[in-house]
Short mmCIF file of C-alpha atoms in Angstrom, two decimals:
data_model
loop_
_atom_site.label_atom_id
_atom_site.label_comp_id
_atom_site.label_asym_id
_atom_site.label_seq_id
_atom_site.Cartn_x
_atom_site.Cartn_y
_atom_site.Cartn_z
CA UNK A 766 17.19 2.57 -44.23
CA UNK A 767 19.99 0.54 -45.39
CA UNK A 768 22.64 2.98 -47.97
CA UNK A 769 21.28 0.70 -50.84
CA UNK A 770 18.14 -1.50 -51.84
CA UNK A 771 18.05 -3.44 -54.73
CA UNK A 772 14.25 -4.65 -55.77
CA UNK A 773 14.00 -7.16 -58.53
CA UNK A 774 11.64 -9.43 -60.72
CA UNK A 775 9.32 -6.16 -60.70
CA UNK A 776 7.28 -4.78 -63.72
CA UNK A 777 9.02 -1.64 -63.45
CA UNK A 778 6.22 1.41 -64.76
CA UNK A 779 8.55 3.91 -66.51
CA UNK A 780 7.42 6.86 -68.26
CA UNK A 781 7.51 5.62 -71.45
CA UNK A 782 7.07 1.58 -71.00
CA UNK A 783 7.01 -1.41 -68.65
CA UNK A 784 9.97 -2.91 -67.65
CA UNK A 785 10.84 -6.32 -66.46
CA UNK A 786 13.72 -5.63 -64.49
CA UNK A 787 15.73 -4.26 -61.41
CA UNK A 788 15.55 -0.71 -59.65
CA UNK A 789 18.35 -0.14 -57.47
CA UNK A 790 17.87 2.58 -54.39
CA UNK A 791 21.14 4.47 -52.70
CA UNK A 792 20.73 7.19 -50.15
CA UNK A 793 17.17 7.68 -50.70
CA UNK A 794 17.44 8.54 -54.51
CA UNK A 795 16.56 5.94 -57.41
CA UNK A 796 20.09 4.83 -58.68
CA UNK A 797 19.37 2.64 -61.22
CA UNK A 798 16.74 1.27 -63.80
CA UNK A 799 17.47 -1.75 -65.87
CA UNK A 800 16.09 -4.45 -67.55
CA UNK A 801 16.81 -7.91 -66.20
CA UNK A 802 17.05 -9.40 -62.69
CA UNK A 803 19.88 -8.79 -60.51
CA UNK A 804 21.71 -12.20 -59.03
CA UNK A 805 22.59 -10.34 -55.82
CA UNK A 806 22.09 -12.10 -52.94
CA UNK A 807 20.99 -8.70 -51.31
CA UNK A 808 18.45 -8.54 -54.37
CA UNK A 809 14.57 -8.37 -52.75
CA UNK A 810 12.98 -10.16 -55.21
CA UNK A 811 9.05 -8.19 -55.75
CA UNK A 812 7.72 -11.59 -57.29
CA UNK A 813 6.61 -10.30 -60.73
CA UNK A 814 4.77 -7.05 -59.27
CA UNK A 815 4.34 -3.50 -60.31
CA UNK A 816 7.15 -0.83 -58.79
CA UNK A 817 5.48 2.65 -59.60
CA UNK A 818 6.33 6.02 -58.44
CA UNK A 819 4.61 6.68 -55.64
CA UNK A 820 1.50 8.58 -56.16
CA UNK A 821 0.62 12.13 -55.85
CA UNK A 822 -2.74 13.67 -53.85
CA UNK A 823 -3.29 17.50 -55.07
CA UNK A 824 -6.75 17.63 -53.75
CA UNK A 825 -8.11 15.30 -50.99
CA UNK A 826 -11.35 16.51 -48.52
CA UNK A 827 -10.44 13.12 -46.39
CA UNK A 828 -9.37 14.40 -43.79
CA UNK A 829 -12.09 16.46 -43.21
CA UNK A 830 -14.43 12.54 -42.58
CA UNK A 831 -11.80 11.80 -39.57
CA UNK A 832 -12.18 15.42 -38.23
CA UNK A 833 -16.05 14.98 -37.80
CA UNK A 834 -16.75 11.34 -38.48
CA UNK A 835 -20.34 11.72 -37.14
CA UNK A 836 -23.22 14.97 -37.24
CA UNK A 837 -22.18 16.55 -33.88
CA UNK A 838 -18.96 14.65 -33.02
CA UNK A 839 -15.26 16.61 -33.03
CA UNK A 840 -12.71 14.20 -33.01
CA UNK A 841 -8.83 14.68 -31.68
CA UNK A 842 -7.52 16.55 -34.73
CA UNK A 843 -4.00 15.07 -34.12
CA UNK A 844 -5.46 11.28 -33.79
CA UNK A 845 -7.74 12.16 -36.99
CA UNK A 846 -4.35 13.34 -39.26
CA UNK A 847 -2.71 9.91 -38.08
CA UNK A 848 -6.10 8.08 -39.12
CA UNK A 849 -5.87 10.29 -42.53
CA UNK A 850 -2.46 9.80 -42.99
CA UNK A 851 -2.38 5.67 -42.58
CA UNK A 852 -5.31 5.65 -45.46
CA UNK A 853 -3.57 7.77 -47.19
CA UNK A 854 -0.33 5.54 -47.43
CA UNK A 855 -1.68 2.61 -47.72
CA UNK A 856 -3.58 3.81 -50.72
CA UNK A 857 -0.28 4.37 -52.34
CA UNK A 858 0.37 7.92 -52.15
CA UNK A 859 3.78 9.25 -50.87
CA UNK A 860 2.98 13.22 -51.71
CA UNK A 861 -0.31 14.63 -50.58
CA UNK A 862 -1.72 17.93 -50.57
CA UNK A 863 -4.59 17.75 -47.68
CA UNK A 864 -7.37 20.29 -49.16
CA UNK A 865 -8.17 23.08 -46.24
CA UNK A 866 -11.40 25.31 -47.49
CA UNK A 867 -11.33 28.53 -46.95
CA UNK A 868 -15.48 29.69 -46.78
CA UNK A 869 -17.94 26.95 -46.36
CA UNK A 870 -21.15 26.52 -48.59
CA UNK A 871 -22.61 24.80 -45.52
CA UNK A 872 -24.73 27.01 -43.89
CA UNK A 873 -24.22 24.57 -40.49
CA UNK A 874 -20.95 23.65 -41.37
CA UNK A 875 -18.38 23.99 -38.94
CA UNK A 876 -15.21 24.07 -41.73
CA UNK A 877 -13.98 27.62 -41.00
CA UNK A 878 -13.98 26.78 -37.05
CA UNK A 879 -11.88 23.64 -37.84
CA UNK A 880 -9.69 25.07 -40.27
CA UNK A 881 -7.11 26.50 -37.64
CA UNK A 882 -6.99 22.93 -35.77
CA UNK A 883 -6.40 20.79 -38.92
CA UNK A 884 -3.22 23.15 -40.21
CA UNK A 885 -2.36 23.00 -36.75
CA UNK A 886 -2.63 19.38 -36.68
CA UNK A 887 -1.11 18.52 -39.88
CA UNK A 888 1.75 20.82 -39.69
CA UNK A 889 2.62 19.29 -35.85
CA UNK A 890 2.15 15.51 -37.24
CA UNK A 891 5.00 16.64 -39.94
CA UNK A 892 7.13 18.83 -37.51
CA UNK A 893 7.28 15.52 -35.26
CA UNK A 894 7.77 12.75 -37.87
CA UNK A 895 4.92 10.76 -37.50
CA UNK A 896 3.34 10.75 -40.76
CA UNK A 897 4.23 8.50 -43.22
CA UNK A 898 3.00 10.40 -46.59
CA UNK A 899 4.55 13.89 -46.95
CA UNK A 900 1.61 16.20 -46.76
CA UNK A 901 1.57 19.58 -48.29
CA UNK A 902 -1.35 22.38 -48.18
CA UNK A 903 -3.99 22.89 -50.45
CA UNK A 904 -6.22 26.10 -49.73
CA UNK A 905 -9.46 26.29 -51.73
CA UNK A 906 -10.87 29.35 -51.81
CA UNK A 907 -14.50 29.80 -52.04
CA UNK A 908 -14.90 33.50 -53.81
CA UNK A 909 -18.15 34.32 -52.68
CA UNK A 910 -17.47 33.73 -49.05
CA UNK A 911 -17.26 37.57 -47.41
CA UNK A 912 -14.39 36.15 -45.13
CA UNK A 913 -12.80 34.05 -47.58
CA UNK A 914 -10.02 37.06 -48.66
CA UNK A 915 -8.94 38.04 -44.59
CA UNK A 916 -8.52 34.19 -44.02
CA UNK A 917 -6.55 33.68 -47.00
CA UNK A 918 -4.10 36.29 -45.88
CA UNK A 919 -3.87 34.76 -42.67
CA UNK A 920 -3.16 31.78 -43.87
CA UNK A 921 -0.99 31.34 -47.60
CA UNK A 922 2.75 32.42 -45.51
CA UNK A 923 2.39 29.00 -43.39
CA UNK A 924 5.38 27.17 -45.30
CA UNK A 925 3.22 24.02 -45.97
CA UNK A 926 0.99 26.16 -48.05
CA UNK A 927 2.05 25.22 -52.01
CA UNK A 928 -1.26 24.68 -54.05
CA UNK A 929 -4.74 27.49 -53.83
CA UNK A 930 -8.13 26.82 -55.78
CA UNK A 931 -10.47 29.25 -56.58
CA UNK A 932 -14.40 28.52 -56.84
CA UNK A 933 -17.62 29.66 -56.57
CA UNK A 934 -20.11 27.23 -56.00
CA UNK A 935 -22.72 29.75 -56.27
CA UNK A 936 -26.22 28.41 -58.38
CA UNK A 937 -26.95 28.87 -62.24
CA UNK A 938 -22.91 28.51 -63.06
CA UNK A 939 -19.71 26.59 -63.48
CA UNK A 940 -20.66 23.01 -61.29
CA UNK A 941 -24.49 23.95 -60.85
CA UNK A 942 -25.24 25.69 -64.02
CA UNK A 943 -28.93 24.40 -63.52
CA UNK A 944 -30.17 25.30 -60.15
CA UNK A 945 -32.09 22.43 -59.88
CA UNK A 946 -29.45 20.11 -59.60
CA UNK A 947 -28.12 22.65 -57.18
CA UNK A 948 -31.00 22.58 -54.78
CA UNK A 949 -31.03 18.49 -55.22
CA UNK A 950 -27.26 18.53 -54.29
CA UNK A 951 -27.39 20.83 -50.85
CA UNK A 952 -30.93 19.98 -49.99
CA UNK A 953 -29.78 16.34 -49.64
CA UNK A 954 -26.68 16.54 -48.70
CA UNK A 955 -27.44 19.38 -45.36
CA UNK A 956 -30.78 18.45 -45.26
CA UNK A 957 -32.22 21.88 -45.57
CA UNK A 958 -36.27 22.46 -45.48
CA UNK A 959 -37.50 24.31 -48.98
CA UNK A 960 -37.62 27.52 -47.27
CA UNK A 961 -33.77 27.16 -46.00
CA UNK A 962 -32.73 26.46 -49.59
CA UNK A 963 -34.49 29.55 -51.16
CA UNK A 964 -32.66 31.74 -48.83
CA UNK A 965 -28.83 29.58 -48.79
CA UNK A 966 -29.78 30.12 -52.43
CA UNK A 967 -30.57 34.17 -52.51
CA UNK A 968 -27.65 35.02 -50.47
CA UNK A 969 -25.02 32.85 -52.30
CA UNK A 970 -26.08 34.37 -55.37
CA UNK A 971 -25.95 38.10 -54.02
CA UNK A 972 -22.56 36.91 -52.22
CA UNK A 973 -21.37 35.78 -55.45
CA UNK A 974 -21.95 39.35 -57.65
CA UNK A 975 -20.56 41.23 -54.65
CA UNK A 976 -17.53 39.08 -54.25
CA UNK A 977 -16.71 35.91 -56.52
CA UNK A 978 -14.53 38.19 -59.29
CA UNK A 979 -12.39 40.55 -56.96
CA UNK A 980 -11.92 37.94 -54.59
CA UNK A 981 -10.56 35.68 -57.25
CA UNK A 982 -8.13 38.46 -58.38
CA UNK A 983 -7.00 39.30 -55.27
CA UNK A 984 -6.24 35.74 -54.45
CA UNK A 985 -4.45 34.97 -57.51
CA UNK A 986 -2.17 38.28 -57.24
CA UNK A 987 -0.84 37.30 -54.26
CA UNK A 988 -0.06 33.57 -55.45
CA UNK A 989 2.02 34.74 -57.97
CA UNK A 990 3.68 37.55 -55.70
CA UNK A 991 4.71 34.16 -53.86
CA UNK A 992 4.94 31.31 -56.83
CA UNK A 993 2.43 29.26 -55.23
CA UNK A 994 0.66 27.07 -57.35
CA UNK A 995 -3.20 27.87 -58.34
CA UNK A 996 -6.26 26.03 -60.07
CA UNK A 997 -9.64 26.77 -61.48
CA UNK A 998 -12.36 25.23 -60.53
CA UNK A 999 -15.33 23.88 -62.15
CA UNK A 1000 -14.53 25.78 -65.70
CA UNK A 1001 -17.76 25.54 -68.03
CA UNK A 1002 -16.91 27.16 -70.75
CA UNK A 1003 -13.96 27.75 -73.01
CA UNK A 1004 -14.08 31.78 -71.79
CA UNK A 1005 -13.65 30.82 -68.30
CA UNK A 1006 -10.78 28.54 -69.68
CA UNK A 1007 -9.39 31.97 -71.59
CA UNK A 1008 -10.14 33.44 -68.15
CA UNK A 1009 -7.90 31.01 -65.80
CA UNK A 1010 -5.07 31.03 -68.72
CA UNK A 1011 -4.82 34.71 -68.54
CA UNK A 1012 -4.71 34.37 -64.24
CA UNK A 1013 -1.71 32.52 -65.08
CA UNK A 1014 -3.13 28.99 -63.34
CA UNK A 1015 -1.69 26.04 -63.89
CA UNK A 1016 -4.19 23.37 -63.07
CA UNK A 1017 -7.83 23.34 -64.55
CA UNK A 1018 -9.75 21.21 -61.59
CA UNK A 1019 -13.19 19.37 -62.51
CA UNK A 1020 -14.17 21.13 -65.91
CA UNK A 1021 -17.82 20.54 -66.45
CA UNK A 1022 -17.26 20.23 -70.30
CA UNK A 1023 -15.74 18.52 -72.99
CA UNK A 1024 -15.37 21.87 -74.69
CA UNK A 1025 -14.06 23.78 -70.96
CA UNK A 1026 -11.43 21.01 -70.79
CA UNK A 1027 -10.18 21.25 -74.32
CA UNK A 1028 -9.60 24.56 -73.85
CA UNK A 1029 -7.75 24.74 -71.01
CA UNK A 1030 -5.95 21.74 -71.94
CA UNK A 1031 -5.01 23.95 -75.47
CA UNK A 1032 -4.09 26.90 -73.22
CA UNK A 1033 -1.24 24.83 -71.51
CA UNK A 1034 -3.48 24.04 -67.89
CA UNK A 1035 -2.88 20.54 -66.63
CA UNK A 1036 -6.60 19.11 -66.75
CA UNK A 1037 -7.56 17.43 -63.65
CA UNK A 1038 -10.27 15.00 -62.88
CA UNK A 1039 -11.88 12.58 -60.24
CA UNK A 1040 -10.61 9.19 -59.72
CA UNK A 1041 -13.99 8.33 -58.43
CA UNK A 1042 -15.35 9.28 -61.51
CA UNK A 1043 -13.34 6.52 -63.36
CA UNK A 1044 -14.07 4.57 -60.89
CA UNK A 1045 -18.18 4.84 -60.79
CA UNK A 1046 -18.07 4.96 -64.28
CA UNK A 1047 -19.07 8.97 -64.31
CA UNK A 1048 -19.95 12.24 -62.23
CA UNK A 1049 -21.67 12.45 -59.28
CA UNK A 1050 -22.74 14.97 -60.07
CA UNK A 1051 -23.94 15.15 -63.73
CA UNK A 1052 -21.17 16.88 -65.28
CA UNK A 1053 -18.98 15.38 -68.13
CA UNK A 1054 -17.13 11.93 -66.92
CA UNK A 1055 -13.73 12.01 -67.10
CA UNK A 1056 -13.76 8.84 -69.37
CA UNK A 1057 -15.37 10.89 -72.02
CA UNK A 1058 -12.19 13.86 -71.36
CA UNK A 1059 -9.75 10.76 -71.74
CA UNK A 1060 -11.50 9.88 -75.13
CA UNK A 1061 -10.51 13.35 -76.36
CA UNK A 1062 -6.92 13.10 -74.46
CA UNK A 1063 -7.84 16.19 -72.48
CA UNK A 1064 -7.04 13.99 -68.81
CA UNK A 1065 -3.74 14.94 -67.01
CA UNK A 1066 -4.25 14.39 -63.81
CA UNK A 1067 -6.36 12.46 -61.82
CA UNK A 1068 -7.13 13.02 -57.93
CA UNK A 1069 -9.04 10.71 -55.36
CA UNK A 1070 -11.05 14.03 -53.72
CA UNK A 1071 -12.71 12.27 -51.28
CA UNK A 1072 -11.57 8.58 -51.54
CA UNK A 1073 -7.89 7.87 -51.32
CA UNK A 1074 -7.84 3.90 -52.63
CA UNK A 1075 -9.70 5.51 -55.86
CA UNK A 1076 -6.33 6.99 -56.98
CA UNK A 1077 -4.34 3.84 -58.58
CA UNK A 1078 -7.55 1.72 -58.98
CA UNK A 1079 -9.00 4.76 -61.58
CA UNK A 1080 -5.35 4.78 -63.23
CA UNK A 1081 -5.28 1.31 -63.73
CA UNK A 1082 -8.73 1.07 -65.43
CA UNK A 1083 -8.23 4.08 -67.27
CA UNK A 1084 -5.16 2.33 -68.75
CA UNK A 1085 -8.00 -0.57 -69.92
CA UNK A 1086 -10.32 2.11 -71.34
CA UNK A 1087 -10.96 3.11 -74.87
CA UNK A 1088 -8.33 5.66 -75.44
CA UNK A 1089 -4.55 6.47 -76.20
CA UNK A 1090 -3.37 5.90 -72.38
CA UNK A 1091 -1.13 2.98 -71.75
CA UNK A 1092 -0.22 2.02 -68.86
CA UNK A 1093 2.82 4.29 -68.48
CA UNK A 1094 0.62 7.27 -69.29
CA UNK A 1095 -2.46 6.54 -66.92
CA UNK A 1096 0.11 6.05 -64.42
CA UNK A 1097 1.83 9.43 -65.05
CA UNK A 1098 -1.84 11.20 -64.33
CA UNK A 1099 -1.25 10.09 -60.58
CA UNK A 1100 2.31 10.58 -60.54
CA UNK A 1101 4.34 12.72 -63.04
CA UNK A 1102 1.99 14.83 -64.04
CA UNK A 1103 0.44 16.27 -60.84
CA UNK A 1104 4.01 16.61 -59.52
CA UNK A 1105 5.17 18.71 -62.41
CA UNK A 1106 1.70 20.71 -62.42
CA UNK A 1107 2.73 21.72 -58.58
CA UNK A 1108 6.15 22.56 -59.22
CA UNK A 1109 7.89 18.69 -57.83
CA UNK A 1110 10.78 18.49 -59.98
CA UNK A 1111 12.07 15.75 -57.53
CA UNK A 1112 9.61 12.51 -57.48
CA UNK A 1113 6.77 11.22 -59.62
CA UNK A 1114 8.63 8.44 -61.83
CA UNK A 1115 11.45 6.00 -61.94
CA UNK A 1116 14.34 7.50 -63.06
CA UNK A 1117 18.04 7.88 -61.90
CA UNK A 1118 18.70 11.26 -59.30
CA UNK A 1119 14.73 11.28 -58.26
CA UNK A 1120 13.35 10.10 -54.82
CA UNK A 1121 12.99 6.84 -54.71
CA UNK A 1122 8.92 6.96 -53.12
CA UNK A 1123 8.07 4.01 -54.61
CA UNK A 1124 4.81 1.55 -54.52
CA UNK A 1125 4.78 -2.13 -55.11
CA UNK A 1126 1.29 -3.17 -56.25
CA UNK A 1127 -0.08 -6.86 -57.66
CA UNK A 1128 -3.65 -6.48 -59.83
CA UNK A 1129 -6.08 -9.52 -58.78
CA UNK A 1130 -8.91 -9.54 -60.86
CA UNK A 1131 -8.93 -5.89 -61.86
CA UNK A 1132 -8.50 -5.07 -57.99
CA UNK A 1133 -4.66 -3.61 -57.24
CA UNK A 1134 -3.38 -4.75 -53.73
CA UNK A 1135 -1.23 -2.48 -52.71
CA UNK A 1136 1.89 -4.74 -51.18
CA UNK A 1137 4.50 -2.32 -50.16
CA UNK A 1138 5.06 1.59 -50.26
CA UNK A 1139 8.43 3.47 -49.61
CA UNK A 1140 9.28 7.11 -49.41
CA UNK A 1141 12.53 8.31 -49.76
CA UNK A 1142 13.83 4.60 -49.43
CA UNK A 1143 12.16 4.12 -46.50
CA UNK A 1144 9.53 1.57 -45.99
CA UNK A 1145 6.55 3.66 -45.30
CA UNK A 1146 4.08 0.48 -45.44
#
C-alpha cells in the first residue's frame, strides 16, 4: 500500500450529501474529503463512480451454504471461509460479523456439530491473513435450546466474539405468531412428515416455557458483564420492545411489526432489517416489509442475512423508494449505522481520521457493479 492514494472524479457518498470530488488516503486512514478534482498526476481518476464507506455485515448465515453446500456433504471449513470471504468482498463489505448459532431448530441439522469448526476456521483464516473482509463473531442464541446456555459460556471469551442475538423461534410467537405459517416454514424447508412436525412442534413449545426467559437473562447478564453487543430478535409487540430496552440491547433485529419497530426505534434500539426484503419487494416470510418500516422512518440498519450482493443493491433502491432516505442516509443503514450500533467508532463513512475501507461502485440500469473495494487502503478487490 503506497503511504498515500489520491482517488478522483468520484461521487463521493458523505453522510450528509454527494460529493463530486477527491478523497485522499495516507497510512490507511481517510485524509481528506473535498470537492473538486485533484490535477495530480498520482491522482487515480474513479471515472464519475460512487466511493462509499465500505459496508458493514452484522448478521450473515452465508457461510453456513459453503460449510454444507449439499444434504449430506461437509466441505473443508477453511476452503469454505475463503469461498465466504471472496463473496463477501466482492459484495462490498469490508466489516462482517459471520452469524454462528448457538441451538439449532433443525431437528437433523448438524449446526451445533459445525459450530466448533467454523470459529475455528474463521478465527485461523484471520490469524493467517488470508481474508480480505475483517470478520467479527456474531453468536445467536436460540433460548429454548437446553444446551444453548453451556455453549454460550464456552464460547462469548473467544476475542472475535463482539455481537449475541437472542431468539426463540418457538410456534404461536414473535416470527411464527400463527403456527400455521410455522409448520409451512419447517415442514418445507426440513422436509418433515405431519407426524415429525407435531412432535418438533410439542417439544419446542415445552422447551420454550422451560427455558426461552432465563436463558435470555442469563445470556444478556453476561454480555453486559463483558460490553458485548446484543439484539432482539423477531420483537412483535411494543412490550417485547419495552422488554429488550430494559435488557439494555442495542439492536432490534427483524421486528414483525410496524408497531414492534416503532417502539424500539422510540426506545433508542437501532432497527434492523433484511436487505432481501428490499430487494424482493417484502418478507419471506409474511411479516411486515421493511419498505413499509422505511415509510414510517423506523429502518436503521439493513443486513444481507443470507445473501451478501443484497446489501448495497437494497440501499440503493431504498434510496429510490417512497420515503425520507436519500442517498446519504440509505447508505448510512449499511455503513454508519450498523458500525455505531456495534460499538465501530473507527469506519463506516468518509471522513478525515477514519479507515479508509472504501468501495467504488457504478449503477447500470438500477444494477450496482461493484468496481473496486479497499480496506484499510489496501486494495482488497
Amino acid at each position: 500500500m503506497p503511504a498515500e492514494q489520491i482517488f478522483t472524479n468520484a461521487r463521493l457518498v458523505t453522510a450528509d450529501r454527494v460529493i463530486d470530488g477527491t478523497l485522499v488516503v495516507r497510512d490507511g486512514l481517510i485524509a481528506a474529503v473535498e470537492e473538486g478534482r485533484s490535477q495530480l498526476p498520482q491522482a487515480h481518476d474513479l471515472d464519475g463512480d460512487y466511493l462509499m464507506p465500505g459496508l458493514i455485515e452484522l448478521h450473515t448465515d452465508n457461510l453456513e451454504k459453503h460449510m454444507t453446500p449439499r444434504p449430506g456433504v461437509d466441505w473443508p471449513s477453511a476452503s469454505a471461509v475463503l469461498t465466504h470471504d471472496a463473496q463477501i468482498v466482492a459484495a462490498g463489505i469490508t466489516t462482517v460479523f459471520d452469524a454462528l448459532s448457538i441451538g439449532d431448530v433443525n431437528p437433523r441439522g448438524k449446526r451445533m456439530q459445525q459450530l466448533p469448526i467454523m470459529l475455528e476456521a474463521i478465527a485461523s483464516a484471520a490469524q493467517d491473513g488470508h481474508t480480505r473482509a475483517e470478520h467479527r463473531l456474531h453468536l445467536r442464541c436460540e433460548l429454548c435450546h437446553p444446551d444453548v446456555l453451556s455453549v454460550f459460556r464456552d464460547l462469548v471469551e473467544h476475542p472475535l466474539v463482539q455481537l449475541v442475538s437472542v431468539m426463540d423461534h418457538s410456534p404461536g410467537q414473535r416470527q411464527f405468531a400463527l403456527e400455521s405459517k410455522y409448520r409451512e416454514y419447517y415442514m418445507g424447508k426440513y422436509h418433515l412428515s405431519a407426524a415429525e412436525m407435531d412432535a418438533f412442534t410439542t417439544e419446542q413449545k415445552a422447551n420454550s416455557r422451560q427455558y426461552s426467559d432465563k436463558h435470555r437473562r442469563a445470556v444478556v447478564e453476561e454480555c453486559q458483564a463483558r460490553g458485548l453487543a446484543v439484539a432482539s430478535h423477531d420483537d412483535a409487540t411494543p412490550a417485547h420492545a419495552q422488554e429488550s430496552a430494559g435488557f439494555g440491547m442495542s439492536i432490534a433485529e427483524f421486528p414483525t411489526t410496524v408497531e414492534a419497530a416503532q417502539a424500539s426505534h422510540a426506545l433508542g434500539l437501532s432497527v434492523l432489517m433484511g436487505a432481501p426484503n428490499i430487494v424482493r419487494g417484502g418478507s419471506h416470510s409474511g411479516n411486515i416489509a421493511a419498505a413499509e418500516l422505511a415509510r414510517h422512518g423506523v429502518l436503521d440498519i439493513l443486513s444481507s442475512d443470507y445473501y451478501p450482493a443484497s446489501l448495497l443493491q437494497a440501499a440503493l433502491q431504498l434510496a429510490e423508494q417512497d420515503n425520507d432516505y436519500d442517498l446519504p442516509r440509505a447508505i448510512a443503514t449499511v455503513s454508519h449505522a450498523p458500525a455505531k450500533a456495534a460499538g465501530l467508532h473507527d469506519r463506516g463513512e468518509l471522513r478525515v481520521g477514519l479507515r479508509a475501507d472504501l468501495l467504488q461502485a457504478r449503477v447500470k440500469q438500477a444494477q450496482p457493479v461493484i468496481r473496486q473495494v479497499w480496506r484499510e487502503g489496501n486494495r482488497v478487490f
